[in-house]
PDB file of C-alpha atoms (C1' of nucleotides) in Angstrom:
ATOM      1  CA  MET U  15      -7.977  -6.965  -7.899  1.00  0.00           C
ATOM      2  CA  GLU U  16      -4.403  -7.812  -7.226  1.00  0.00           C
ATOM      3  CA  PRO U  17      -3.851  -6.347  -4.036  1.00  0.00           C
ATOM      4  CA  ASP U  18      -0.382  -8.193  -3.491  1.00  0.00           C
ATOM      5  CA  ARG U  19       1.868  -5.620  -4.518  1.00  0.00           C
ATOM      6  CA  GLU U  20      -0.227  -3.036  -2.656  1.00  0.00           C
ATOM      7  CA  LEU U  21       0.526  -4.259   0.526  1.00  0.00           C
ATOM      8  CA  LEU U  22       3.940  -2.610   0.268  1.00  0.00           C
ATOM      9  CA  LYS U  23       2.752   1.036  -0.163  1.00  0.00           C
ATOM     10  CA  GLY U  24       3.760   3.124   2.402  1.00  0.00           C
ATOM     11  CA  ASN U  25       6.693   0.654   3.858  1.00  0.00           C
ATOM     12  CA  THR U  26       9.490   1.232   1.261  1.00  0.00           C
ATOM     13  CA  PRO U  27      10.954   4.448   3.633  1.00  0.00           C
ATOM     14  CA  THR U  28      10.580   2.413   6.524  1.00  0.00           C
ATOM     15  CA  LEU U  29      12.738  -0.672   5.077  1.00  0.00           C
ATOM     16  CA  VAL U  30      15.233   1.325   3.473  1.00  0.00           C
ATOM     17  CA  LEU U  31      15.808   3.219   6.493  1.00  0.00           C
ATOM     18  CA  ALA U  32      15.851  -0.103   8.779  1.00  0.00           C
ATOM     19  CA  VAL U  33      18.443  -1.756   6.568  1.00  0.00           C
ATOM     20  CA  LEU U  34      20.462   1.712   6.764  1.00  0.00           C
ATOM     21  CA  ARG U  35      20.506   1.921  10.548  1.00  0.00           C
ATOM     22  CA  ASP U  36      22.789  -1.151  10.759  1.00  0.00           C
ATOM     23  CA  GLY U  37      25.306   0.652   8.729  1.00  0.00           C
ATOM     24  CA  PRO U  38      25.852   2.471   5.295  1.00  0.00           C
ATOM     25  CA  MET U  39      25.130   1.266   1.895  1.00  0.00           C
ATOM     26  CA  HIS U  40      24.543   1.853  -1.233  1.00  0.00           C
ATOM     27  CA  GLY U  41      21.468   1.729  -3.206  1.00  0.00           C
ATOM     28  CA  TYR U  42      21.509  -1.646  -4.866  1.00  0.00           C
ATOM     29  CA  GLY U  43      22.975  -3.126  -1.894  1.00  0.00           C
ATOM     30  CA  ILE U  44      19.923  -1.926   0.253  1.00  0.00           C
ATOM     31  CA  ALA U  45      17.678  -3.933  -2.334  1.00  0.00           C
ATOM     32  CA  ARG U  46      19.745  -6.890  -1.907  1.00  0.00           C
ATOM     33  CA  GLU U  47      19.741  -6.451   1.664  1.00  0.00           C
ATOM     34  CA  ILE U  48      15.973  -6.279   1.949  1.00  0.00           C
ATOM     35  CA  GLU U  49      15.177  -9.403  -0.066  1.00  0.00           C
ATOM     36  CA  ARG U  50      17.718 -11.111   1.906  1.00  0.00           C
ATOM     37  CA  ARG U  51      16.269 -10.439   5.482  1.00  0.00           C
ATOM     38  CA  SER U  52      12.827 -11.361   3.702  1.00  0.00           C
ATOM     39  CA  ASN U  53      14.129 -14.419   2.364  1.00  0.00           C
ATOM     40  CA  ASN U  54      12.939 -12.987  -0.950  1.00  0.00           C
ATOM     41  CA  ALA U  55       9.392 -12.143  -0.214  1.00  0.00           C
ATOM     42  CA  LEU U  56      10.329  -8.959  -0.810  1.00  0.00           C
ATOM     43  CA  LYS U  57      11.632  -7.787  -4.180  1.00  0.00           C
ATOM     44  CA  PHE U  58      12.563  -4.206  -4.677  1.00  0.00           C
ATOM     45  CA  LYS U  59      12.979  -3.073  -8.426  1.00  0.00           C
ATOM     46  CA  GLU U  60      14.834   0.036  -9.334  1.00  0.00           C
ATOM     47  CA  GLY U  61      11.620   2.178 -10.102  1.00  0.00           C
ATOM     48  CA  THR U  62      10.535   1.775  -6.613  1.00  0.00           C
ATOM     49  CA  LEU U  63      14.024   2.258  -5.003  1.00  0.00           C
ATOM     50  CA  TYR U  64      15.501   5.070  -6.708  1.00  0.00           C
ATOM     51  CA  PRO U  65      12.657   7.686  -6.357  1.00  0.00           C
ATOM     52  CA  ALA U  66      12.535   6.167  -2.408  1.00  0.00           C
ATOM     53  CA  LEU U  67      16.260   7.328  -2.135  1.00  0.00           C
ATOM     54  CA  HIS U  68      16.180  10.588  -3.560  1.00  0.00           C
ATOM     55  CA  ALA U  69      12.808  11.463  -1.608  1.00  0.00           C
ATOM     56  CA  LEU U  70      14.532  10.444   1.911  1.00  0.00           C
ATOM     57  CA  GLU U  71      17.572  12.468   0.783  1.00  0.00           C
ATOM     58  CA  ARG U  72      15.531  15.392  -0.071  1.00  0.00           C
ATOM     59  CA  ASP U  73      13.920  14.799   3.600  1.00  0.00           C
ATOM     60  CA  GLY U  74      17.178  14.483   5.148  1.00  0.00           C
ATOM     61  CA  MET U  75      16.640  11.405   6.612  1.00  0.00           C
ATOM     62  CA  ILE U  76      19.785  10.053   4.854  1.00  0.00           C
ATOM     63  CA  SER U  77      22.705  11.537   3.043  1.00  0.00           C
ATOM     64  CA  GLY U  78      24.533   9.785  -0.127  1.00  0.00           C
ATOM     65  CA  VAL U  79      27.973  10.650  -0.901  1.00  0.00           C
ATOM     66  CA  TRP U  80      29.142   9.371  -4.164  1.00  0.00           C
ATOM     67  CA  ARG U  81      32.310   6.942  -4.237  1.00  0.00           C
ATOM     68  CA  LYS U  82      34.718   6.306  -6.897  1.00  0.00           C
ATOM     69  CA  GLU U  83      35.216   2.359  -6.503  1.00  0.00           C
ATOM     70  CA  PRO U  84      38.412   0.919  -7.835  1.00  0.00           C
ATOM     71  CA  GLY U  85      36.802  -0.998 -10.246  1.00  0.00           C
ATOM     72  CA  GLY U  86      35.563   2.137 -11.880  1.00  0.00           C
ATOM     73  CA  ARG U  87      31.976   2.119 -10.995  1.00  0.00           C
ATOM     74  CA  ASP U  88      30.417   5.069  -9.522  1.00  0.00           C
ATOM     75  CA  ARG U  89      28.409   3.906  -6.362  1.00  0.00           C
ATOM     76  CA  LYS U  90      26.384   6.395  -4.059  1.00  0.00           C
ATOM     77  CA  ILE U  91      26.604   5.435  -0.354  1.00  0.00           C
ATOM     78  CA  TYR U  92      23.712   6.374   1.847  1.00  0.00           C
ATOM     79  CA  ASN U  93      23.990   7.079   5.283  1.00  0.00           C
ATOM     80  CA  ILE U  94      21.561   7.325   7.691  1.00  0.00           C
ATOM     81  CA  SER U  95      20.695  10.835   9.698  1.00  0.00           C
ATOM     82  CA  ASP U  96      19.541  11.442  13.387  1.00  0.00           C
ATOM     83  CA  ALA U  97      16.148  12.486  11.430  1.00  0.00           C
ATOM     84  CA  GLY U  98      16.352   9.439   9.931  1.00  0.00           C
ATOM     85  CA  ARG U  99      16.640   7.474  13.288  1.00  0.00           C
ATOM     86  CA  SER U 100      14.089   8.871  14.834  1.00  0.00           C
ATOM     87  CA  PHE U 101      11.670   8.709  11.696  1.00  0.00           C
ATOM     88  CA  LEU U 102      12.312   5.159  11.732  1.00  0.00           C
ATOM     89  CA  VAL U 103      11.331   4.812  15.303  1.00  0.00           C
ATOM     90  CA  GLU U 104       8.081   6.320  14.852  1.00  0.00           C
ATOM     91  CA  ARG U 105       7.355   4.505  11.523  1.00  0.00           C
ATOM     92  CA  THR U 106       8.218   1.156  13.320  1.00  0.00           C
ATOM     93  CA  SER U 107       5.651   1.642  16.140  1.00  0.00           C
ATOM     94  CA  ALA U 108       3.109   3.061  13.684  1.00  0.00           C
ATOM     95  CA  TRP U 109       3.596  -0.624  11.738  1.00  0.00           C
ATOM     96  CA  GLN U 110       3.092  -2.293  14.900  1.00  0.00           C
ATOM     97  CA  SER U 111      -0.186  -0.539  15.841  1.00  0.00           C
ATOM     98  CA  PHE U 112      -1.499  -0.985  11.941  1.00  0.00           C
ATOM     99  CA  THR U 113      -0.755  -4.876  12.071  1.00  0.00           C
ATOM    100  CA  THR U 114      -2.296  -4.881  15.429  1.00  0.00           C
ATOM    101  CA  ALA U 115      -5.468  -3.450  14.043  1.00  0.00           C
ATOM    102  CA  ILE U 116      -5.829  -5.154  10.885  1.00  0.00           C
ATOM    103  CA  THR U 117      -5.134  -8.670  12.657  1.00  0.00           C
ATOM    104  CA  SER U 118      -8.164  -7.742  14.968  1.00  0.00           C
ATOM    105  CA  VAL U 119     -10.563  -7.168  12.222  1.00  0.00           C
ATOM    106  CA  ILE U 120      -9.533 -10.328   9.982  1.00  0.00           C
ATOM    107  CA  GLY U 121      -9.588 -12.293  13.242  1.00  0.00           C
ATOM    108  CA  GLY U 122     -13.302 -11.964  13.562  1.00  0.00           C
ATOM    109  CA  GLN U 123     -16.005 -10.531  15.987  1.00  0.00           C
ATOM    110  CA  ASP U 124     -14.865 -10.489  19.531  1.00  0.00           C
ATOM    111  CA  GLU U 125     -16.493 -11.358  22.750  1.00  0.00           C
ATOM    112  CA  SER U 126     -18.377  -7.814  22.885  1.00  0.00           C
ATOM    113  CA  THR U 127     -20.146  -7.731  19.836  1.00  0.00           C
ATOM    114  CA  SER U 128     -23.650  -6.810  19.832  1.00  0.00           C
ATOM    115  CA  SER U 129     -24.343  -9.369  17.529  1.00  0.00           C
ATOM    116  CA  THR U 130     -28.410  -8.681  17.591  1.00  0.00           C
ATOM    117  CA  VAL U 131     -28.602  -6.856  14.094  1.00  0.00           C
ATOM    118  CA  ARG U 132     -26.080  -9.156  12.730  1.00  0.00           C
ATOM    119  CA  GLU U 133     -27.950 -12.001  13.637  1.00  0.00           C
ATOM    120  CA  ARG U 134     -31.410 -10.512  12.402  1.00  0.00           C
ATOM    121  CA  LEU U 135     -29.931 -10.317   8.928  1.00  0.00           C
ATOM    122  CA  ALA U 136     -28.592 -13.482   8.913  1.00  0.00           C
ATOM    123  CA  ARG U 137     -32.026 -14.909   9.708  1.00  0.00           C
ATOM    124  CA  GLU U 138     -33.626 -12.897   7.250  1.00  0.00           C
ATOM    125  CA  PHE U 139     -31.180 -14.071   4.640  1.00  0.00           C
ATOM    126  CA  LYS U 140     -31.251 -17.663   5.272  1.00  0.00           C
TER     127      LYS U 140
ATOM    128  CA  MET N  16       6.033  11.689   3.433  1.00  0.00           C
ATOM    129  CA  GLU N  17       3.112  10.443   5.675  1.00  0.00           C
ATOM    130  CA  PRO N  18       2.691   6.865   4.608  1.00  0.00           C
ATOM    131  CA  ASP N  19       0.475   6.390   7.315  1.00  0.00           C
ATOM    132  CA  ARG N  20      -2.739   6.185   4.905  1.00  0.00           C
ATOM    133  CA  GLU N  21      -0.694   4.434   2.757  1.00  0.00           C
ATOM    134  CA  LEU N  22      -0.161   1.480   4.622  1.00  0.00           C
ATOM    135  CA  LEU N  23      -4.046   0.434   4.205  1.00  0.00           C
ATOM    136  CA  LYS N  24      -3.536   0.213   0.534  1.00  0.00           C
ATOM    137  CA  GLY N  25      -4.363  -3.147  -0.715  1.00  0.00           C
ATOM    138  CA  ASN N  26      -5.881  -4.059   2.487  1.00  0.00           C
ATOM    139  CA  THR N  27      -9.437  -3.116   2.042  1.00  0.00           C
ATOM    140  CA  PRO N  28     -11.108  -5.882   0.369  1.00  0.00           C
ATOM    141  CA  THR N  29      -9.855  -8.075   2.920  1.00  0.00           C
ATOM    142  CA  LEU N  30     -11.027  -6.355   5.845  1.00  0.00           C
ATOM    143  CA  VAL N  31     -14.699  -6.023   3.997  1.00  0.00           C
ATOM    144  CA  LEU N  32     -14.438  -9.550   3.356  1.00  0.00           C
ATOM    145  CA  ALA N  33     -13.562 -10.321   6.979  1.00  0.00           C
ATOM    146  CA  VAL N  34     -16.622  -8.678   8.514  1.00  0.00           C
ATOM    147  CA  LEU N  35     -18.784  -9.957   5.878  1.00  0.00           C
ATOM    148  CA  ARG N  36     -17.695 -13.710   6.786  1.00  0.00           C
ATOM    149  CA  ASP N  37     -19.521 -13.489  10.163  1.00  0.00           C
ATOM    150  CA  GLY N  38     -22.693 -12.593   8.397  1.00  0.00           C
ATOM    151  CA  PRO N  39     -24.469  -9.850   5.924  1.00  0.00           C
ATOM    152  CA  MET N  40     -24.456  -6.284   6.591  1.00  0.00           C
ATOM    153  CA  HIS N  41     -24.705  -2.855   4.656  1.00  0.00           C
ATOM    154  CA  GLY N  42     -21.925  -0.336   3.587  1.00  0.00           C
ATOM    155  CA  TYR N  43     -22.110   1.667   6.447  1.00  0.00           C
ATOM    156  CA  GLY N  44     -22.611  -1.278   8.936  1.00  0.00           C
ATOM    157  CA  ILE N  45     -19.145  -2.584   7.606  1.00  0.00           C
ATOM    158  CA  ALA N  46     -17.417   0.532   7.879  1.00  0.00           C
ATOM    159  CA  ARG N  47     -18.852   1.049  11.670  1.00  0.00           C
ATOM    160  CA  GLU N  48     -17.706  -2.713  12.526  1.00  0.00           C
ATOM    161  CA  ILE N  49     -14.115  -2.340  11.320  1.00  0.00           C
ATOM    162  CA  GLU N  50     -13.533   0.714  13.358  1.00  0.00           C
ATOM    163  CA  ARG N  51     -15.222  -0.954  15.989  1.00  0.00           C
ATOM    164  CA  ARG N  52     -12.751  -4.294  15.897  1.00  0.00           C
ATOM    165  CA  SER N  53     -10.056  -2.129  15.476  1.00  0.00           C
ATOM    166  CA  ASN N  54     -10.325   0.160  18.376  1.00  0.00           C
ATOM    167  CA  ASN N  55     -11.017   3.008  16.164  1.00  0.00           C
ATOM    168  CA  ALA N  56      -7.260   2.518  14.726  1.00  0.00           C
ATOM    169  CA  LEU N  57      -9.046   2.198  11.109  1.00  0.00           C
ATOM    170  CA  LYS N  58     -11.332   4.685   9.923  1.00  0.00           C
ATOM    171  CA  PHE N  59     -13.165   3.999   6.683  1.00  0.00           C
ATOM    172  CA  LYS N  60     -14.187   6.531   4.237  1.00  0.00           C
ATOM    173  CA  GLU N  61     -17.358   6.613   2.025  1.00  0.00           C
ATOM    174  CA  GLY N  62     -14.754   7.331  -0.676  1.00  0.00           C
ATOM    175  CA  THR N  63     -13.052   4.283  -0.068  1.00  0.00           C
ATOM    176  CA  LEU N  64     -15.594   1.966   1.019  1.00  0.00           C
ATOM    177  CA  TYR N  65     -18.158   2.216  -1.785  1.00  0.00           C
ATOM    178  CA  PRO N  66     -15.651   1.892  -4.685  1.00  0.00           C
ATOM    179  CA  ALA N  67     -14.358  -0.971  -2.698  1.00  0.00           C
ATOM    180  CA  LEU N  68     -17.693  -2.417  -2.324  1.00  0.00           C
ATOM    181  CA  HIS N  69     -18.567  -2.133  -6.169  1.00  0.00           C
ATOM    182  CA  ALA N  70     -15.399  -3.828  -7.220  1.00  0.00           C
ATOM    183  CA  LEU N  71     -15.888  -6.913  -4.902  1.00  0.00           C
ATOM    184  CA  GLU N  72     -19.482  -7.069  -6.042  1.00  0.00           C
ATOM    185  CA  ARG N  73     -18.187  -6.708 -10.066  1.00  0.00           C
ATOM    186  CA  ASP N  74     -15.632  -9.546  -9.297  1.00  0.00           C
ATOM    187  CA  GLY N  75     -18.127 -11.857  -7.625  1.00  0.00           C
ATOM    188  CA  MET N  76     -16.813 -12.033  -4.330  1.00  0.00           C
ATOM    189  CA  ILE N  77     -19.867 -10.625  -2.566  1.00  0.00           C
ATOM    190  CA  SER N  78     -23.432  -9.833  -3.841  1.00  0.00           C
ATOM    191  CA  GLY N  79     -25.530  -6.833  -2.717  1.00  0.00           C
ATOM    192  CA  VAL N  80     -29.646  -6.758  -2.566  1.00  0.00           C
ATOM    193  CA  TRP N  81     -31.886  -3.730  -1.895  1.00  0.00           C
ATOM    194  CA  ARG N  82     -33.679  -3.619   0.988  1.00  0.00           C
ATOM    195  CA  LYS N  83     -36.757  -1.192   1.705  1.00  0.00           C
ATOM    196  CA  GLU N  84     -36.437  -0.626   5.204  1.00  0.00           C
ATOM    197  CA  PRO N  85     -39.541   0.039   7.462  1.00  0.00           C
ATOM    198  CA  GLY N  86     -38.349   3.427   8.260  1.00  0.00           C
ATOM    199  CA  GLY N  87     -37.769   4.330   4.527  1.00  0.00           C
ATOM    200  CA  ARG N  88     -34.078   4.276   4.173  1.00  0.00           C
ATOM    201  CA  ASP N  89     -32.970   2.089   1.279  1.00  0.00           C
ATOM    202  CA  ARG N  90     -29.968  -0.272   2.118  1.00  0.00           C
ATOM    203  CA  LYS N  91     -27.952  -2.553   0.286  1.00  0.00           C
ATOM    204  CA  ILE N  92     -27.181  -5.716   2.303  1.00  0.00           C
ATOM    205  CA  TYR N  93     -24.118  -7.307   1.189  1.00  0.00           C
ATOM    206  CA  ASN N  94     -23.647 -11.324   1.185  1.00  0.00           C
ATOM    207  CA  ILE N  95     -20.148 -12.984   1.114  1.00  0.00           C
ATOM    208  CA  SER N  96     -19.900 -15.517  -1.718  1.00  0.00           C
ATOM    209  CA  ASP N  97     -18.101 -18.763  -2.062  1.00  0.00           C
ATOM    210  CA  ALA N  98     -15.255 -16.829  -4.237  1.00  0.00           C
ATOM    211  CA  GLY N  99     -14.952 -14.441  -1.483  1.00  0.00           C
ATOM    212  CA  ARG N 100     -14.665 -16.875   1.056  1.00  0.00           C
ATOM    213  CA  SER N 101     -11.672 -18.573  -0.312  1.00  0.00           C
ATOM    214  CA  PHE N 102     -10.201 -15.295  -1.814  1.00  0.00           C
ATOM    215  CA  LEU N 103     -10.204 -14.003   1.925  1.00  0.00           C
ATOM    216  CA  VAL N 104      -8.399 -17.230   2.965  1.00  0.00           C
ATOM    217  CA  GLU N 105      -5.992 -16.749   0.341  1.00  0.00           C
ATOM    218  CA  ARG N 106      -5.650 -12.778   1.283  1.00  0.00           C
ATOM    219  CA  THR N 107      -5.382 -13.468   4.903  1.00  0.00           C
ATOM    220  CA  SER N 108      -2.217 -15.933   4.166  1.00  0.00           C
ATOM    221  CA  ALA N 109      -0.723 -13.620   2.199  1.00  0.00           C
ATOM    222  CA  TRP N 110      -0.773 -10.759   4.679  1.00  0.00           C
ATOM    223  CA  GLN N 111       0.428 -13.137   7.409  1.00  0.00           C
ATOM    224  CA  SER N 112       3.901 -13.779   5.104  1.00  0.00           C
ATOM    225  CA  PHE N 113       3.873  -9.980   4.363  1.00  0.00           C
ATOM    226  CA  THR N 114       4.151  -8.862   7.879  1.00  0.00           C
ATOM    227  CA  THR N 115       6.605 -11.693   8.797  1.00  0.00           C
ATOM    228  CA  ALA N 116       8.956 -10.567   5.842  1.00  0.00           C
ATOM    229  CA  ILE N 117       8.560  -6.868   7.146  1.00  0.00           C
ATOM    230  CA  THR N 118       9.234  -7.345  10.673  1.00  0.00           C
ATOM    231  CA  SER N 119      12.361  -9.881   9.431  1.00  0.00           C
ATOM    232  CA  VAL N 120      13.581  -6.559   7.749  1.00  0.00           C
ATOM    233  CA  ILE N 121      12.695  -3.922  10.420  1.00  0.00           C
ATOM    234  CA  GLY N 122      14.237  -6.202  13.186  1.00  0.00           C
ATOM    235  CA  GLY N 123      17.635  -5.827  11.526  1.00  0.00           C
ATOM    236  CA  GLN N 124      20.460  -8.195  10.597  1.00  0.00           C
ATOM    237  CA  ASP N 125      20.243 -11.818  11.676  1.00  0.00           C
ATOM    238  CA  GLU N 126      23.097 -13.610  12.396  1.00  0.00           C
ATOM    239  CA  SER N 127      23.486 -15.072   8.888  1.00  0.00           C
ATOM    240  CA  THR N 128      24.209 -11.831   7.849  1.00  0.00           C
ATOM    241  CA  SER N 129      27.687 -11.755   5.688  1.00  0.00           C
ATOM    242  CA  SER N 130      28.800  -8.550   7.211  1.00  0.00           C
ATOM    243  CA  THR N 131      31.616  -7.810   5.640  1.00  0.00           C
ATOM    244  CA  VAL N 132      31.257  -5.584   2.969  1.00  0.00           C
ATOM    245  CA  ARG N 133      29.169  -3.789   6.090  1.00  0.00           C
ATOM    246  CA  GLU N 134      32.099  -3.457   8.204  1.00  0.00           C
ATOM    247  CA  ARG N 135      34.065  -2.420   5.561  1.00  0.00           C
ATOM    248  CA  LEU N 136      31.662   0.535   4.765  1.00  0.00           C
ATOM    249  CA  ALA N 137      31.378   1.410   8.180  1.00  0.00           C
ATOM    250  CA  ARG N 138      35.097   1.662   8.736  1.00  0.00           C
ATOM    251  CA  GLU N 139      35.585   3.765   5.940  1.00  0.00           C
ATOM    252  CA  PHE N 140      32.931   6.249   7.222  1.00  0.00           C
ATOM    253  CA  LYS N 141      34.264   6.644  10.358  1.00  0.00           C
TER     254      LYS N 141
ATOM    255  C1'  DC Z   9      37.586 -14.095 -27.526  1.00  0.00           C
ATOM    256  C1'  DA Z  10      32.333 -13.328 -27.761  1.00  0.00           C
ATOM    257  C1'  DA Z  11      28.327 -13.588 -25.340  1.00  0.00           C
ATOM    258  C1'  DG Z  12      25.709 -13.802 -21.462  1.00  0.00           C
ATOM    259  C1'  DT Z  13      24.947 -12.552 -16.843  1.00  0.00           C
ATOM    260  C1'  DA Z  14      25.295  -9.626 -12.666  1.00  0.00           C
ATOM    261  C1'  DT Z  15      26.354  -5.156 -10.971  1.00  0.00           C
ATOM    262  C1'  DA Z  16      24.717  -0.225 -10.277  1.00  0.00           C
ATOM    263  C1'  DC Z  17      22.842   3.903 -11.518  1.00  0.00           C
ATOM    264  C1'  DA Z  18      18.769   6.161 -13.346  1.00  0.00           C
ATOM    265  C1'  DT Z  19      13.759   7.897 -15.607  1.00  0.00           C
ATOM    266  C1'  DT Z  20       9.112   7.374 -17.617  1.00  0.00           C
ATOM    267  C1'  DG Z  21       4.562   6.260 -17.843  1.00  0.00           C
ATOM    268  C1'  DG Z  22       0.481   3.351 -16.810  1.00  0.00           C
ATOM    269  C1'  DA Z  23      -2.312   1.435 -13.265  1.00  0.00           C
ATOM    270  C1'  DT Z  24      -3.955   0.926  -8.832  1.00  0.00           C
ATOM    271  C1'  DT Z  25      -5.566   2.999  -4.637  1.00  0.00           C
ATOM    272  C1'  DA Z  26      -7.169   5.815  -0.600  1.00  0.00           C
ATOM    273  C1'  DC Z  27      -9.567  10.027   0.388  1.00  0.00           C
ATOM    274  C1'  DG Z  28     -11.436  14.852   1.211  1.00  0.00           C
ATOM    275  C1'  DA Z  29     -15.208  17.009  -0.732  1.00  0.00           C
ATOM    276  C1'  DT Z  30     -19.690  17.031  -2.235  1.00  0.00           C
ATOM    277  C1'  DG Z  31     -24.332  15.655  -3.036  1.00  0.00           C
ATOM    278  C1'  DC Z  32     -29.011  13.623  -1.654  1.00  0.00           C
ATOM    279  C1'  DA Z  33     -32.872  12.037   1.328  1.00  0.00           C
ATOM    280  C1'  DT Z  34     -34.470  10.285   5.798  1.00  0.00           C
ATOM    281  C1'  DG Z  35     -35.399   9.788  10.453  1.00  0.00           C
ATOM    282  C1'  DT Z  36     -34.619  11.343  15.322  1.00  0.00           C
ATOM    283  C1'  DC Z  37     -34.483  14.501  19.165  1.00  0.00           C
ATOM    284  C1'  DA Z  38     -34.521  18.926  21.448  1.00  0.00           C
TER     285       DA Z  38
ATOM    286  C1'  DT H   2     -38.025  23.759  13.163  1.00  0.00           C
ATOM    287  C1'  DG H   3     -33.566  22.735  13.051  1.00  0.00           C
ATOM    288  C1'  DA H   4     -29.416  20.235  13.855  1.00  0.00           C
ATOM    289  C1'  DC H   5     -27.518  15.865  13.745  1.00  0.00           C
ATOM    290  C1'  DA H   6     -26.602  11.065  12.552  1.00  0.00           C
ATOM    291  C1'  DT H   7     -27.682   7.567   9.219  1.00  0.00           C
ATOM    292  C1'  DG H   8     -26.982   5.515   4.517  1.00  0.00           C
ATOM    293  C1'  DC H   9     -26.086   5.507  -0.024  1.00  0.00           C
ATOM    294  C1'  DA H  10     -23.124   7.739  -4.104  1.00  0.00           C
ATOM    295  C1'  DT H  11     -19.445  10.163  -7.273  1.00  0.00           C
ATOM    296  C1'  DC H  12     -15.548  12.984  -8.613  1.00  0.00           C
ATOM    297  C1'  DG H  13     -10.600  14.677  -8.816  1.00  0.00           C
ATOM    298  C1'  DT H  14      -6.516  14.740  -6.431  1.00  0.00           C
ATOM    299  C1'  DA H  15      -2.286  12.860  -4.758  1.00  0.00           C
ATOM    300  C1'  DA H  16       0.759   9.229  -3.652  1.00  0.00           C
ATOM    301  C1'  DT H  17       2.811   5.329  -4.702  1.00  0.00           C
ATOM    302  C1'  DC H  18       4.543   0.715  -7.073  1.00  0.00           C
ATOM    303  C1'  DC H  19       6.458  -1.191 -11.071  1.00  0.00           C
ATOM    304  C1'  DA H  20       7.488  -2.701 -15.750  1.00  0.00           C
ATOM    305  C1'  DA H  21       9.938  -1.067 -19.609  1.00  0.00           C
ATOM    306  C1'  DT H  22      13.847   1.058 -20.691  1.00  0.00           C
ATOM    307  C1'  DG H  23      18.430   3.023 -20.957  1.00  0.00           C
ATOM    308  C1'  DT H  24      23.670   3.701 -20.031  1.00  0.00           C
ATOM    309  C1'  DA H  25      27.891   1.373 -18.370  1.00  0.00           C
ATOM    310  C1'  DT H  26      31.334  -1.666 -16.352  1.00  0.00           C
ATOM    311  C1'  DA H  27      33.154  -6.511 -14.566  1.00  0.00           C
ATOM    312  C1'  DC H  28      32.856 -11.027 -14.410  1.00  0.00           C
ATOM    313  C1'  DT H  29      32.296 -15.668 -16.231  1.00  0.00           C
ATOM    314  C1'  DT H  30      31.424 -19.365 -19.245  1.00  0.00           C
ATOM    315  C1'  DG H  31      31.551 -21.916 -23.666  1.00  0.00           C
TER     316       DG H  31
END
DNA sequence: CAAGTATACATTGGATTACGATGCATGTCA
DNA sequence: TGACATGCATCGTAATCCAATGTATACTTG
């Protein structure tokens, strides 16, 4: 019963694409940027990030190019593709309707609730 | 790459508790109520619902009582406990900060972005 | 200059979760 | 009588996140 980490599930590709939409970046930088934008609320671990990047590349959402940096470190710079852009749009709207749905449920019963059954049950268990 | 169903992960206990907060109910009814409140955006399958109910009962968040209905069907009516109520409050606030974080990341870079690295990378890949 | 920290890539195994499939039993309605 | 909805439940599969671990380089601090 520790759903905190579970909340993230399914959102990783969307977050990565959202960062890449604003410009090319390498894996480590993407993780940093997500943490920064979310005020450290969202922290990406390597075990989460790299599999996600590989899957996105495999599916043609992003494309990575190896770069030899002057210092000597090798970096893989990722670019978002057209498919990635439209996928991001689709994911963003899915996220929006999802949050709306959750909020409606958490918010409580609305005025249209047929509360007869509920009231009867509440009475019986009083 | 079909994260739709994954979005739900981690939210099931919260949704169940939110319904139960407004009154006792049996499993099937909880599923119906969640669908109704979310305008059918959220659909609960038995394979999701009953394990969640059992886990919540095991952890003392809810308590179930078997009822013999006049018709003959046996129902298990669930009540939320005090622990369940405070857990729900905690979960609700976690959900709120989580959506805020995701929205910030998806929304794009804010004005405080130090975009030097990004601009250099964008130039190099032009 | 040695040691620690940060950068940057990556893999593996475990744990959790949602869901489709399936089963059983009863009540209702045409 | 047969189809369908209600209502409980379990099992196996697939997906996902993350801690742990590994390699290697650069920078910083005592």
